[in-house]
PDB file of C-alpha atoms in Angstrom:
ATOM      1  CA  UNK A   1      12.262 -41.645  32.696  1.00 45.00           C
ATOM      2  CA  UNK A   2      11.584 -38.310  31.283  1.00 51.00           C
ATOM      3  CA  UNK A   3      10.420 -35.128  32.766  1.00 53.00           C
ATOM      4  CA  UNK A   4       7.448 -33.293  31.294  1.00 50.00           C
ATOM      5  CA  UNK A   5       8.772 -30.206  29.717  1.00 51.00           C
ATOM      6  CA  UNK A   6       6.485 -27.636  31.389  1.00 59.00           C
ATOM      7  CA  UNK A   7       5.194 -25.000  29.243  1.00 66.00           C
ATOM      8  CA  UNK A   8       2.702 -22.520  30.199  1.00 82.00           C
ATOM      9  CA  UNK A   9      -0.579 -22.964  28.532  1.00 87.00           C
ATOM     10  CA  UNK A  10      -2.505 -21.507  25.971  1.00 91.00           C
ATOM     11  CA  UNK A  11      -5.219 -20.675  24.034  1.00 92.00           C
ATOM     12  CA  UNK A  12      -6.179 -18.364  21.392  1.00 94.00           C
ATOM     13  CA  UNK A  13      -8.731 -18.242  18.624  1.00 94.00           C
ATOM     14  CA  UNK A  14     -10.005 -15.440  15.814  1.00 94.00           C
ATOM     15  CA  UNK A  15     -13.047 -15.479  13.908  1.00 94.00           C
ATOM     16  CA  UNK A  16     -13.540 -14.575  10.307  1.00 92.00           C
ATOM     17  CA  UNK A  17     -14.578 -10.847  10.893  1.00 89.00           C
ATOM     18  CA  UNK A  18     -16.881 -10.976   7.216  1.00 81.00           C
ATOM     19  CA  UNK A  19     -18.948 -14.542   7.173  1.00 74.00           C
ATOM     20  CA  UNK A  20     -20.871 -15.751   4.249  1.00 71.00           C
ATOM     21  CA  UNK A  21     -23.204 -18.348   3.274  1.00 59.00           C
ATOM     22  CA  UNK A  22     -22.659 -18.106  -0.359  1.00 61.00           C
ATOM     23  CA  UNK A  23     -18.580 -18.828  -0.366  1.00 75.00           C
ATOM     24  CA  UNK A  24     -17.530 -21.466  -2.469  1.00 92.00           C
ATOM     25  CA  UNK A  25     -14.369 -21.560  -0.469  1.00 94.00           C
ATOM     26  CA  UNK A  26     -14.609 -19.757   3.077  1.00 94.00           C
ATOM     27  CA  UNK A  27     -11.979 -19.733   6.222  1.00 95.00           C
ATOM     28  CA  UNK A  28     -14.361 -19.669   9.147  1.00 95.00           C
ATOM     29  CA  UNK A  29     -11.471 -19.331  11.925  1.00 96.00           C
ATOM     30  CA  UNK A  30      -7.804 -19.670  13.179  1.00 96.00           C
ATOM     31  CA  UNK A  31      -5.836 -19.824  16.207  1.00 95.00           C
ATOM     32  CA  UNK A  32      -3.454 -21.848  17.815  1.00 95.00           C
ATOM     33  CA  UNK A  33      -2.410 -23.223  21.322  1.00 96.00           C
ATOM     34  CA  UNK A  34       0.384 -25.012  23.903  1.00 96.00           C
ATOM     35  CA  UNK A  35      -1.949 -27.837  25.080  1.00 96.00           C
ATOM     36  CA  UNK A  36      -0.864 -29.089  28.936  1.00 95.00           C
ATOM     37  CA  UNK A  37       0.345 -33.084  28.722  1.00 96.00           C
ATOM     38  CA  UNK A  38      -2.317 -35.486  28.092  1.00 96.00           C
ATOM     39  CA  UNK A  39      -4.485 -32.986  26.175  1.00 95.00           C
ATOM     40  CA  UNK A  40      -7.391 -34.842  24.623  1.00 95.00           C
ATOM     41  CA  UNK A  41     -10.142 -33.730  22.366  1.00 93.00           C
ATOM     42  CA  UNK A  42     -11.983 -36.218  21.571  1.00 90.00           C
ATOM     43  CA  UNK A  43     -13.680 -38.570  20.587  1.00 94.00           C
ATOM     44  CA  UNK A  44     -15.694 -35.734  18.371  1.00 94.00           C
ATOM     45  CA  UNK A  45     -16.957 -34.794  15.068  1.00 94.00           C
ATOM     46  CA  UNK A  46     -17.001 -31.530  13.536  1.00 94.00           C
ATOM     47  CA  UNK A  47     -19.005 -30.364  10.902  1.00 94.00           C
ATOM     48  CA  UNK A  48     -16.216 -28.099   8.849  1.00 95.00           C
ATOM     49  CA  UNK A  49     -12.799 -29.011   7.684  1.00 97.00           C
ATOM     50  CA  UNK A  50     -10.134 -28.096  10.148  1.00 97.00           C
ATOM     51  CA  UNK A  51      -6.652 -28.142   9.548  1.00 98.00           C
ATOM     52  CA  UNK A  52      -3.677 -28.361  12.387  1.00 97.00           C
ATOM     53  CA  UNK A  53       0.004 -27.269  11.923  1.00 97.00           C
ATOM     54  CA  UNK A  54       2.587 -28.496  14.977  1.00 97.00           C
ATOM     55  CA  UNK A  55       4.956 -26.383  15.658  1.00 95.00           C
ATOM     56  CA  UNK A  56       6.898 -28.256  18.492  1.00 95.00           C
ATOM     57  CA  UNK A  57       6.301 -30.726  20.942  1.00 96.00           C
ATOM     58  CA  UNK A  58       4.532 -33.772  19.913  1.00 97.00           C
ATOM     59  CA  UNK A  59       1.076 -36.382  20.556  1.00 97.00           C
ATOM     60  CA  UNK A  60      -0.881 -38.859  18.578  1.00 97.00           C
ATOM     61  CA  UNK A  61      -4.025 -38.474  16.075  1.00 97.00           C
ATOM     62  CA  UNK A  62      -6.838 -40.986  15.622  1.00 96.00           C
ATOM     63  CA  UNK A  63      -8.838 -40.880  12.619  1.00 95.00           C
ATOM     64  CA  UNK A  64     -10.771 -43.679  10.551  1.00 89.00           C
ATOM     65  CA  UNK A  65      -9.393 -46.142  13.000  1.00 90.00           C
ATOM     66  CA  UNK A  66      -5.853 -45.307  12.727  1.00 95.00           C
ATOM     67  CA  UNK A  67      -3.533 -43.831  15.070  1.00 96.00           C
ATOM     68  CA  UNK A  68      -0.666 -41.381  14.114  1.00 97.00           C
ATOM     69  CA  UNK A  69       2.601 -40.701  16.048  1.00 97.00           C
ATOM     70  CA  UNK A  70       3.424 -36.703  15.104  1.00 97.00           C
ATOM     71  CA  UNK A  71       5.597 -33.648  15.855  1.00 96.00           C
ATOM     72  CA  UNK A  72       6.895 -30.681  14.779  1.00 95.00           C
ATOM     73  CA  UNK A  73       6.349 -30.152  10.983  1.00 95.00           C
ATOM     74  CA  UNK A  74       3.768 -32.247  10.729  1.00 96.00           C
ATOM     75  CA  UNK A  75      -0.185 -31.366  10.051  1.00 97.00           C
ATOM     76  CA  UNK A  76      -3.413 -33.364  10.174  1.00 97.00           C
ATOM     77  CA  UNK A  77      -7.187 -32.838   8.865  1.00 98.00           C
ATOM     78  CA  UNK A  78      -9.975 -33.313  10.288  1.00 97.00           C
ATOM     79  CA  UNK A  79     -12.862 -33.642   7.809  1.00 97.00           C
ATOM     80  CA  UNK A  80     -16.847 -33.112   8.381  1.00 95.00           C
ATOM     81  CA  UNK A  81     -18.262 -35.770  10.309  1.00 94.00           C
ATOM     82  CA  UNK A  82     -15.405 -37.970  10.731  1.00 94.00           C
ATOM     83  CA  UNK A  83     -15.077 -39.036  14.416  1.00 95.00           C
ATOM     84  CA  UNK A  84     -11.244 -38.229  15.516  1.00 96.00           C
ATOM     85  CA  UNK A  85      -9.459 -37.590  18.819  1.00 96.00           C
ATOM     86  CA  UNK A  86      -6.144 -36.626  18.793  1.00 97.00           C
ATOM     87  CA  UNK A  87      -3.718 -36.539  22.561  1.00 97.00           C
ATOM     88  CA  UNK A  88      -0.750 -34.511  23.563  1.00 97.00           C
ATOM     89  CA  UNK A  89       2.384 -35.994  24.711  1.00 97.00           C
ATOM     90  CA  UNK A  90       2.837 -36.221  28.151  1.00 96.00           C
ATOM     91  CA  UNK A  91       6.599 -35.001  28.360  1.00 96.00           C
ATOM     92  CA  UNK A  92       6.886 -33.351  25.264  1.00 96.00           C
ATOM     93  CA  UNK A  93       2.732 -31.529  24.475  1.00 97.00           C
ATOM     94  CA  UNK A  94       2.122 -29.841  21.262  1.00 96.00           C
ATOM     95  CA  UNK A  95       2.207 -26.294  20.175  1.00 97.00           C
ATOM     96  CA  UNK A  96       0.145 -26.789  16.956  1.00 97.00           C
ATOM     97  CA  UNK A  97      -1.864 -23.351  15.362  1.00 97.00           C
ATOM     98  CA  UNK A  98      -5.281 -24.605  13.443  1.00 96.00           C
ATOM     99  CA  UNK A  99      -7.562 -23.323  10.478  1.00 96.00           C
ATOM    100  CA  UNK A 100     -11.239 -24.314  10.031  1.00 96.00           C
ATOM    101  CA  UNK A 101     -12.604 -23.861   6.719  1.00 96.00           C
ATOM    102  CA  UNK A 102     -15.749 -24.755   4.299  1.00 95.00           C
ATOM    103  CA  UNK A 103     -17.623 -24.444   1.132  1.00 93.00           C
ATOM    104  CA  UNK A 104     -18.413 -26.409  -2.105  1.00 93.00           C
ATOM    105  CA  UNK A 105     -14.482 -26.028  -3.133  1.00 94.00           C
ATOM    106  CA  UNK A 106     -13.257 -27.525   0.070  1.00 95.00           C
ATOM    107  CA  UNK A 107     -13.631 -31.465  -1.215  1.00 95.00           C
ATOM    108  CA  UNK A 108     -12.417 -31.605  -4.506  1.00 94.00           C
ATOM    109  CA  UNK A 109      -9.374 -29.282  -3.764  1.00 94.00           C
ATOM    110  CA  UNK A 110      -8.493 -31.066  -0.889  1.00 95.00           C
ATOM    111  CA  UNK A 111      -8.737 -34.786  -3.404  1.00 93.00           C
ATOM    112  CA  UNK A 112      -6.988 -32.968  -5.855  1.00 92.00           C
ATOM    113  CA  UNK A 113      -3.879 -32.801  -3.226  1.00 92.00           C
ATOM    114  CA  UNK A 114      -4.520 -36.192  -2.174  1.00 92.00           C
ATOM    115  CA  UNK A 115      -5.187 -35.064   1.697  1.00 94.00           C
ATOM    116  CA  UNK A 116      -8.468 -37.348   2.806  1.00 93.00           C
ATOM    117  CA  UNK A 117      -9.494 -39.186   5.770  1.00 93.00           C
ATOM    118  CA  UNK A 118      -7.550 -42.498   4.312  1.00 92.00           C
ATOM    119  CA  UNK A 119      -3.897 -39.785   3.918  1.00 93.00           C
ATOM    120  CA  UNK A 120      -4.875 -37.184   6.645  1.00 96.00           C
ATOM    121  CA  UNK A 121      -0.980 -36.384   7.452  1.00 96.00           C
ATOM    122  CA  UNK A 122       1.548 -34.114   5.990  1.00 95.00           C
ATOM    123  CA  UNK A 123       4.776 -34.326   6.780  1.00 93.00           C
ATOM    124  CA  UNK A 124       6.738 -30.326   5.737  1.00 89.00           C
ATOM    125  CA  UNK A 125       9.899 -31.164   8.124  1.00 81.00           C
ATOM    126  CA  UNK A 126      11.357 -27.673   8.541  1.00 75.00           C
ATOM    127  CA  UNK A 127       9.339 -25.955   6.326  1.00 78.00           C
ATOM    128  CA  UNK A 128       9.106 -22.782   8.950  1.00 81.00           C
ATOM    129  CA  UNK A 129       6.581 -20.734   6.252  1.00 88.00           C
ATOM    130  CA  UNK A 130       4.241 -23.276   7.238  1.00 93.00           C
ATOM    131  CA  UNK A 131       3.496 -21.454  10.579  1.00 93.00           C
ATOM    132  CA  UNK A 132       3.910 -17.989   8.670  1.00 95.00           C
ATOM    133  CA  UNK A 133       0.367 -18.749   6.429  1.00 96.00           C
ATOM    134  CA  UNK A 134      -1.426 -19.944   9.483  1.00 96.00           C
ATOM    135  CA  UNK A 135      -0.046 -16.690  11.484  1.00 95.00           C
ATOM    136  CA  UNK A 136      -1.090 -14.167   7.799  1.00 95.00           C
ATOM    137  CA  UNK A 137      -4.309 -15.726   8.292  1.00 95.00           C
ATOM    138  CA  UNK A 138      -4.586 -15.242  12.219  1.00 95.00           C
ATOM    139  CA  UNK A 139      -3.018 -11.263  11.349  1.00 94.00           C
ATOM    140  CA  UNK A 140      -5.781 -10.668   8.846  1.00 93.00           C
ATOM    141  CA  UNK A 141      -8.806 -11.578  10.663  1.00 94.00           C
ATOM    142  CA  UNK A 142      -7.078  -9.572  14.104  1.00 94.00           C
ATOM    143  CA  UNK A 143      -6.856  -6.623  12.020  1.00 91.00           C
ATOM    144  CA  UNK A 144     -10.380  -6.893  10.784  1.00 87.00           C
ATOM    145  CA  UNK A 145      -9.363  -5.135   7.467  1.00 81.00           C
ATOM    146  CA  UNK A 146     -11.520  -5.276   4.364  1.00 82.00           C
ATOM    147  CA  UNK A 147     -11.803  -8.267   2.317  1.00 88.00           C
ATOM    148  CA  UNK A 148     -10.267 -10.523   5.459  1.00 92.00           C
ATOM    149  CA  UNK A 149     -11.574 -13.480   4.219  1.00 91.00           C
ATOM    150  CA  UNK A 150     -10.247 -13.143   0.871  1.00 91.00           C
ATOM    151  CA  UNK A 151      -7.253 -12.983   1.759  1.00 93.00           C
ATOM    152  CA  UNK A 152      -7.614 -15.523   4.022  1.00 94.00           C
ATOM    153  CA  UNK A 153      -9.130 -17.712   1.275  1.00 94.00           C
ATOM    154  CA  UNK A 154      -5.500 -16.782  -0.660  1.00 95.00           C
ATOM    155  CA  UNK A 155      -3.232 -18.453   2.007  1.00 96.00           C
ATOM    156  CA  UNK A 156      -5.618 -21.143   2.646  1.00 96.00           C
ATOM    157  CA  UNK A 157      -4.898 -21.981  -1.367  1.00 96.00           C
ATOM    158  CA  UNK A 158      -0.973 -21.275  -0.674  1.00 95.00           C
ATOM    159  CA  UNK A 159      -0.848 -23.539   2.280  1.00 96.00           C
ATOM    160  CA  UNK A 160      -2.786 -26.336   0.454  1.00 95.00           C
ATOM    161  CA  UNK A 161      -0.012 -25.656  -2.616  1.00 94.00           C
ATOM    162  CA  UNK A 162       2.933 -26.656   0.549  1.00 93.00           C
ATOM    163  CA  UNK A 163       0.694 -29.407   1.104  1.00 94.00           C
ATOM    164  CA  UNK A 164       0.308 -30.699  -2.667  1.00 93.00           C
ATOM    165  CA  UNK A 165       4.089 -30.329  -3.144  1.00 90.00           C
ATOM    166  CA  UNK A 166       5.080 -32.585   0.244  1.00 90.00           C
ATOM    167  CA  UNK A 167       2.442 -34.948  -0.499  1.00 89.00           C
ATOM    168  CA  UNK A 168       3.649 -35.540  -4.604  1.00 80.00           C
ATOM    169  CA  UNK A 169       7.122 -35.041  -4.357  1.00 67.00           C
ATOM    170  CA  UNK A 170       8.851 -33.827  -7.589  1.00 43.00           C
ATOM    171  CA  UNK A 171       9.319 -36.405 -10.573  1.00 38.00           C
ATOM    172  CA  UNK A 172      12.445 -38.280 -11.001  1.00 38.00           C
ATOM    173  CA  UNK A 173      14.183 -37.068 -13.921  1.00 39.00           C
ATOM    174  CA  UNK A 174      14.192 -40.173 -15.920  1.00 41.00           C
ATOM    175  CA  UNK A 175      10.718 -38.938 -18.398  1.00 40.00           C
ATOM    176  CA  UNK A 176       9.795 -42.184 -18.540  1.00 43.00           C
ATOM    177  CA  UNK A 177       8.808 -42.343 -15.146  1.00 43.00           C
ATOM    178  CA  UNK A 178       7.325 -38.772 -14.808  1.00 47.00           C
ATOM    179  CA  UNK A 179       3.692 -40.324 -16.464  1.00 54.00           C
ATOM    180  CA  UNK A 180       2.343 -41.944 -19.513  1.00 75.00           C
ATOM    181  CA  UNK A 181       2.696 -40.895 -22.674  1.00 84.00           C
ATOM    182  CA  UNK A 182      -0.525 -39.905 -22.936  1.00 86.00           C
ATOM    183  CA  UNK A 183      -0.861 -38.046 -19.697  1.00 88.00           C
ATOM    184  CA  UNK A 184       2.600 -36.073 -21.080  1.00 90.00           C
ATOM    185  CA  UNK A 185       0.476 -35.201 -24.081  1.00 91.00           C
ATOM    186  CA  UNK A 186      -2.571 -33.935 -22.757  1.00 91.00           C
ATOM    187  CA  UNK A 187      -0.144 -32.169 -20.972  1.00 91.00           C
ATOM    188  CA  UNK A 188       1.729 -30.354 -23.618  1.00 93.00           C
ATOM    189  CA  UNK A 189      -2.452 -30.116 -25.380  1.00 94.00           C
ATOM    190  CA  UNK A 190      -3.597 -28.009 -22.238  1.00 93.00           C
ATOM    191  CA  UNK A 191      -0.573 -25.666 -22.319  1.00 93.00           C
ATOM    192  CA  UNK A 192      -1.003 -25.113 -26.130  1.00 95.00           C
ATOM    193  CA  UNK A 193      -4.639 -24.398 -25.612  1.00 94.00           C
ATOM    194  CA  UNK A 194      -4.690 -22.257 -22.912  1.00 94.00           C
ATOM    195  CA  UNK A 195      -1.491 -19.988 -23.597  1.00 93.00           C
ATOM    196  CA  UNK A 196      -2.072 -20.253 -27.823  1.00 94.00           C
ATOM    197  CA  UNK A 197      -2.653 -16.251 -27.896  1.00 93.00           C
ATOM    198  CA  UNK A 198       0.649 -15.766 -26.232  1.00 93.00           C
ATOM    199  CA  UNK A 199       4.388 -15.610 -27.839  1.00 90.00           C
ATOM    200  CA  UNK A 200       4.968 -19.348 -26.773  1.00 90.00           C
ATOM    201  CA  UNK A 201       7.328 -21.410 -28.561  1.00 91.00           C
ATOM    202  CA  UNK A 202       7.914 -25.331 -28.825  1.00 92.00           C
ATOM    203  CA  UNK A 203      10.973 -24.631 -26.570  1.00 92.00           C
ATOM    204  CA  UNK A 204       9.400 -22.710 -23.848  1.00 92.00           C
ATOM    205  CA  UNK A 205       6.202 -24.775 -23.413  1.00 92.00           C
ATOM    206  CA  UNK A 206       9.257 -28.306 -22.876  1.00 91.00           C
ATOM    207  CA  UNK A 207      11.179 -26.222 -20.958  1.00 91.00           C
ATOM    208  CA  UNK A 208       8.037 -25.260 -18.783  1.00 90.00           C
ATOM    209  CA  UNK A 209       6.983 -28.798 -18.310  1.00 89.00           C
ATOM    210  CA  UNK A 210      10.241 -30.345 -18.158  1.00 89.00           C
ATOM    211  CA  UNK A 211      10.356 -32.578 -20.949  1.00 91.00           C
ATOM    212  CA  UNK A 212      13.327 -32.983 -23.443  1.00 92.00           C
ATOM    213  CA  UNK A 213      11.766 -30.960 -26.566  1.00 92.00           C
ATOM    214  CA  UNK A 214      12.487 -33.637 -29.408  1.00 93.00           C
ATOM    215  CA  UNK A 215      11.396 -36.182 -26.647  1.00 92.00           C
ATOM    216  CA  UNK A 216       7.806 -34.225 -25.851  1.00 93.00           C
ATOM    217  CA  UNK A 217       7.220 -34.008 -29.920  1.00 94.00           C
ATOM    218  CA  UNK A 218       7.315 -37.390 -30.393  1.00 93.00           C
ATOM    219  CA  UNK A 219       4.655 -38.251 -27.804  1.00 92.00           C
ATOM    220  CA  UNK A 220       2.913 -35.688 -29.189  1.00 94.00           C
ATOM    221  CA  UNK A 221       2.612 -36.231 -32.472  1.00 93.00           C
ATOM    222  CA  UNK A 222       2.290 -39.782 -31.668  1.00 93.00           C
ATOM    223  CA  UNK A 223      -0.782 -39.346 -29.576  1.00 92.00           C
ATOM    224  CA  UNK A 224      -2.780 -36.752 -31.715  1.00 93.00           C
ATOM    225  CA  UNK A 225      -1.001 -37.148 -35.037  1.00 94.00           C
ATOM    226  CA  UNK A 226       0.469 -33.318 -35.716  1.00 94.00           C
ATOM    227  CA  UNK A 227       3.500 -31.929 -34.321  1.00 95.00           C
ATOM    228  CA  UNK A 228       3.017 -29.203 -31.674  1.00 95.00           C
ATOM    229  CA  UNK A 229       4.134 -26.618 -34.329  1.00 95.00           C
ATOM    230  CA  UNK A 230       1.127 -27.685 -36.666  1.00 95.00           C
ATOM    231  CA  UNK A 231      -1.352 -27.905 -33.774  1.00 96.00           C
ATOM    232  CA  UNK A 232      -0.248 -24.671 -32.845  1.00 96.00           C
ATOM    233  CA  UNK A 233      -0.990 -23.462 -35.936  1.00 96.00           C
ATOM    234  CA  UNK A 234      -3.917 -24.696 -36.450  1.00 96.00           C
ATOM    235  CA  UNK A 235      -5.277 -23.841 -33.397  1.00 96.00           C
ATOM    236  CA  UNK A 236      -4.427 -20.076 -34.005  1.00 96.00           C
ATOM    237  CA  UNK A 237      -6.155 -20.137 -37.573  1.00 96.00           C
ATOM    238  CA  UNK A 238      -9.306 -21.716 -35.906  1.00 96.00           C
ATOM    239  CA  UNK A 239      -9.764 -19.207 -33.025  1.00 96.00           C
ATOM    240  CA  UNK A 240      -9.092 -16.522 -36.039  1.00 96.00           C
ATOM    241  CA  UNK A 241     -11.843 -17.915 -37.993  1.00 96.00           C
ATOM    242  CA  UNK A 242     -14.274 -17.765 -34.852  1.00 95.00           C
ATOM    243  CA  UNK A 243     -13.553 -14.182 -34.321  1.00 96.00           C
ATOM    244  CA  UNK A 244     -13.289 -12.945 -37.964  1.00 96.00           C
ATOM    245  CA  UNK A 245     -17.182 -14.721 -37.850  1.00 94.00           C
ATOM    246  CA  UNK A 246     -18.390 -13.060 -34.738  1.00 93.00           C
ATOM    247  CA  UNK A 247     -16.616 -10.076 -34.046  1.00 94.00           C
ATOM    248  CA  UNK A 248     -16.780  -8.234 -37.335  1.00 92.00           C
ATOM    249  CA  UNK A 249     -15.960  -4.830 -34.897  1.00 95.00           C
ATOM    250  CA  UNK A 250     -12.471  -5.932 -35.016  1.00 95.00           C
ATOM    251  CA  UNK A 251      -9.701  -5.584 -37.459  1.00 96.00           C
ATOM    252  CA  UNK A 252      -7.644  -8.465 -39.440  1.00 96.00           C
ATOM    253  CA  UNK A 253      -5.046  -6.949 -37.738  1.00 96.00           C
ATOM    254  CA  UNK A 254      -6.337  -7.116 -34.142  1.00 97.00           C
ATOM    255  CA  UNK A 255      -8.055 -10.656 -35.115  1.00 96.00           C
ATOM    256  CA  UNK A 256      -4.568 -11.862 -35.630  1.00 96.00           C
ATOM    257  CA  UNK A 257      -2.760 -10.527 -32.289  1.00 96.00           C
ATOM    258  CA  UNK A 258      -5.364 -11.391 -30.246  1.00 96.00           C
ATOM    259  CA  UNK A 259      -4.433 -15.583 -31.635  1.00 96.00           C
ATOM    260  CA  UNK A 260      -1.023 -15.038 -31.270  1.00 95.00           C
ATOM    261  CA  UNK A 261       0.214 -13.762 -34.591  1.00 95.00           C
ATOM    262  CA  UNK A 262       2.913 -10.793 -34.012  1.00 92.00           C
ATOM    263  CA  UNK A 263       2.855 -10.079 -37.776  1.00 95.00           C
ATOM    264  CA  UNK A 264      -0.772  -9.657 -39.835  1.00 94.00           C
ATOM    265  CA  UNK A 265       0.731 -10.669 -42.890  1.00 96.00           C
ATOM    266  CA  UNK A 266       2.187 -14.018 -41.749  1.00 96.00           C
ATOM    267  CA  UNK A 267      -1.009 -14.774 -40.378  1.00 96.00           C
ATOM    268  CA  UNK A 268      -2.981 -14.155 -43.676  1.00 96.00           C
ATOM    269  CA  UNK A 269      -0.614 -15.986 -45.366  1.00 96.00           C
ATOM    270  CA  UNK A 270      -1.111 -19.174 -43.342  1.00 96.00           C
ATOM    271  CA  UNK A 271      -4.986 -18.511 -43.390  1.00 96.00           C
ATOM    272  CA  UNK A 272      -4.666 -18.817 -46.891  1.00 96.00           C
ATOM    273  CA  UNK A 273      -2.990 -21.787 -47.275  1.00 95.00           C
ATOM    274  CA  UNK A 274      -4.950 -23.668 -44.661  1.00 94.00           C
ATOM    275  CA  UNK A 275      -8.380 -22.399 -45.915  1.00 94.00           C
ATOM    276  CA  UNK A 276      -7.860 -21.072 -49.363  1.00 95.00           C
ATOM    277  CA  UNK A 277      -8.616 -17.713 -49.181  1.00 96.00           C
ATOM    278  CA  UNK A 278      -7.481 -14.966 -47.205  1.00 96.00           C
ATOM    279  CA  UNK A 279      -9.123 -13.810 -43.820  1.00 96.00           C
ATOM    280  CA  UNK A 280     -10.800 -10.355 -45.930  1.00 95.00           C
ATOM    281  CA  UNK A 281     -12.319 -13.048 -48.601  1.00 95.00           C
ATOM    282  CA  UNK A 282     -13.600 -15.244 -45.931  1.00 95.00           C
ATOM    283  CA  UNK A 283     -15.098 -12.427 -43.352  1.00 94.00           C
ATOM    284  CA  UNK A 284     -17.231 -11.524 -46.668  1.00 93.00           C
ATOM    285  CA  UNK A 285     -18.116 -14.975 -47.884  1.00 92.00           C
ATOM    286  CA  UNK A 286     -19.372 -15.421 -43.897  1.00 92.00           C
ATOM    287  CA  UNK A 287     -21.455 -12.064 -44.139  1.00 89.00           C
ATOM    288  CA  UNK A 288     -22.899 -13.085 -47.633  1.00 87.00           C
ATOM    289  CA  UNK A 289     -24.340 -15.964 -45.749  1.00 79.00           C
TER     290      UNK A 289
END
C-alpha cells in the first residue's frame, strides 16, 4: 500500500488590483495551492470561468457527469454554472495554480480552442511555461503596477494559444489531409486580403501556410477561378480605385504604396490595362461626376 506523500499545505490567492465592468475579456484572480489528501470542492457552481494548471501530484475532476483521472501537466475548466467537484489524491494531492476570468470574449475564444464542458481537459505533458503564465499573471497583480489586468488579459490569450496548440495538434504533412480544398483556399483568400498592402509574394504566403506553392495555386484557382497572382492584382487595383475616389489628399504615388505597389509606374501601368485609363484620367473622370 502506499504512503501519503506529506506536503505542507497551502493556500494563496491575488485579486485583479484594477476591476471593470465593461471588459470584454477580464482576469478577475489567480493563485494556486498544495491541497492536503482527499481535498474536495465540491459539488459547486461558479459563476466565472476558472481555469486550473497541476503542477504535481494528482486527483480526479467531475464535470457534466464525467469523471477525469489527472496529474501533472494537465489543466481543467470550470465554466459558469456548470456543477463540478474535483478530489485530491490521497497519497499523491495536487499542487495545481488557478485563473478565474470573464467577459463577452470568454465563450467564443474558449469554442474557438475547442475547450468546453463536453472537452474540459488539456493535456501540455512537460510543458513547464505552463506554470510560468499562471505565475506572470500572479507577479502582475502582486505588484499592483499599472495596466495589471492588461497584461494579465495578454497571458490569459498566450496560455489559451498552449491550449489551442495541445488540443489541435499540428497537421500531418500529407496536404491532403491538412483540410478541404476549399478550407485551403479561403485560407490562402484571407492571407491575400489582409496582408495585400504588404511586399508578399506567391512564395511567401505557401511557405507561411505550409502548402506546396504549385499545389496551393491549383486549389486556388480552382475554387475562385484566378490564380493568386491575378487576385492579387486585382485586389491591389481595386483598393487603388477606392482611395484614388475618396482620398483625393493623397498622391498617385502614395495611393499606390499604400496597395502594395513599390514602383508608381508599374502600378499605373496595370491600372491601365485593367480599367483603361490611367489612375490621373480616372481620379478626374470620378471628380467630374
Amino acid at each position: 500500500m502506499t504512503s501519503p506523500i506529506k506536503r505542507t499545505e497551502s493556500y494563496y490567492v491575488v485579486s485583479n488590483p484594477q476591476p471593470s465592468e465593461q471588459e470584454n475579456l477580464a482576469v478577475l484572480f489567480t493563485g494556486s495551492s498544495q491541497t492536503k489528501p482527499g481535498h474536495k470542492p465540491g459539488p459547486k457552481v461558479v459563476d466565472y470561468y476558472l481555469l486550473h494548471y497541476i503542477q504535481s501530484g494528482c486527483g480526479t475532476y467531475t464535470c457534466q457527469g464525467h469523471t477525469y483521472q489527472l496529474g501533472q501537466g494537465d489543466s481543467f475548466l470550470i465554466e459558469p454554472g456548470k456543477l463540478i467537484s474535483y478530489v485530491a489524491d490521497e497519497a499523491e494531492p495536487w499542487h495545481y495554480r488557478w485563473l478565474a476570468f470573464e467577459g463577452s470574449q470568454a465563450a467564443p475564444l474558449l469554442e474557438s480552442i475547442g475547450l468546453s464542458s463536453q472537452q474540459p481537459v488539456v493535456h501540455t505533458g512537460g510543458k513547464r511555461h505552463i506554470a510560468v503564465i499562471y505565475h506572470q499573471v500572479q507577479a502582475a497583480f502582486q505588484a499592483r503596477v499599472a495596466h495589471a489586468g492588461l497584461k494579465a488579459v495578454g497571458y490569459l490569450h498566450l496560455l489559451l494559444a498552449e491550449y489551442a496548440q495541445a488540443l489541435q495538434p499540428k497537421q500531418q504533412s500529407d496536404l491532403h489531409l491538412t483540410g478541404s480544398g476549399e478550407q485551403i483556399a479561403q485560407q490562402a483568400l484571407h492571407y491575400l486580403s489582409s496582408q495585400y498592402a504588404e511586399p508578399i509574394t506567391i512564395e511567401l504566403m505557401a511557405e507561411t501556410l505550409g502548402y506546396n506553392r504549385a499545389y496551393l495555386s491549383t486549389l486556388f484557382k480552382k475554387h475562385t477561378g484566378l490564380t493568386p497572382v491575378t487576385f492579387l492584382l486585382r485586389l491591389r487595383i481595386d483598393k487603388a480605385r477606392l482611395l484614388l475616389r475618396e482620398r483625393k489628399e493623397l498622391t498617385v504615388e502614395q495611393i499606390a504604396s499604400s496597395v502594395g505597389f513599390q514602383d508608381p509606374l508599374y502600378f499605373s501601368k496595370q491600372f491601365k490595362r485593367l480599367y483603361g485609363m490611367s489612375p490621373t484620367d480616372y481620379r478626374d473622370a470620378m471628380n467630374r461626376l
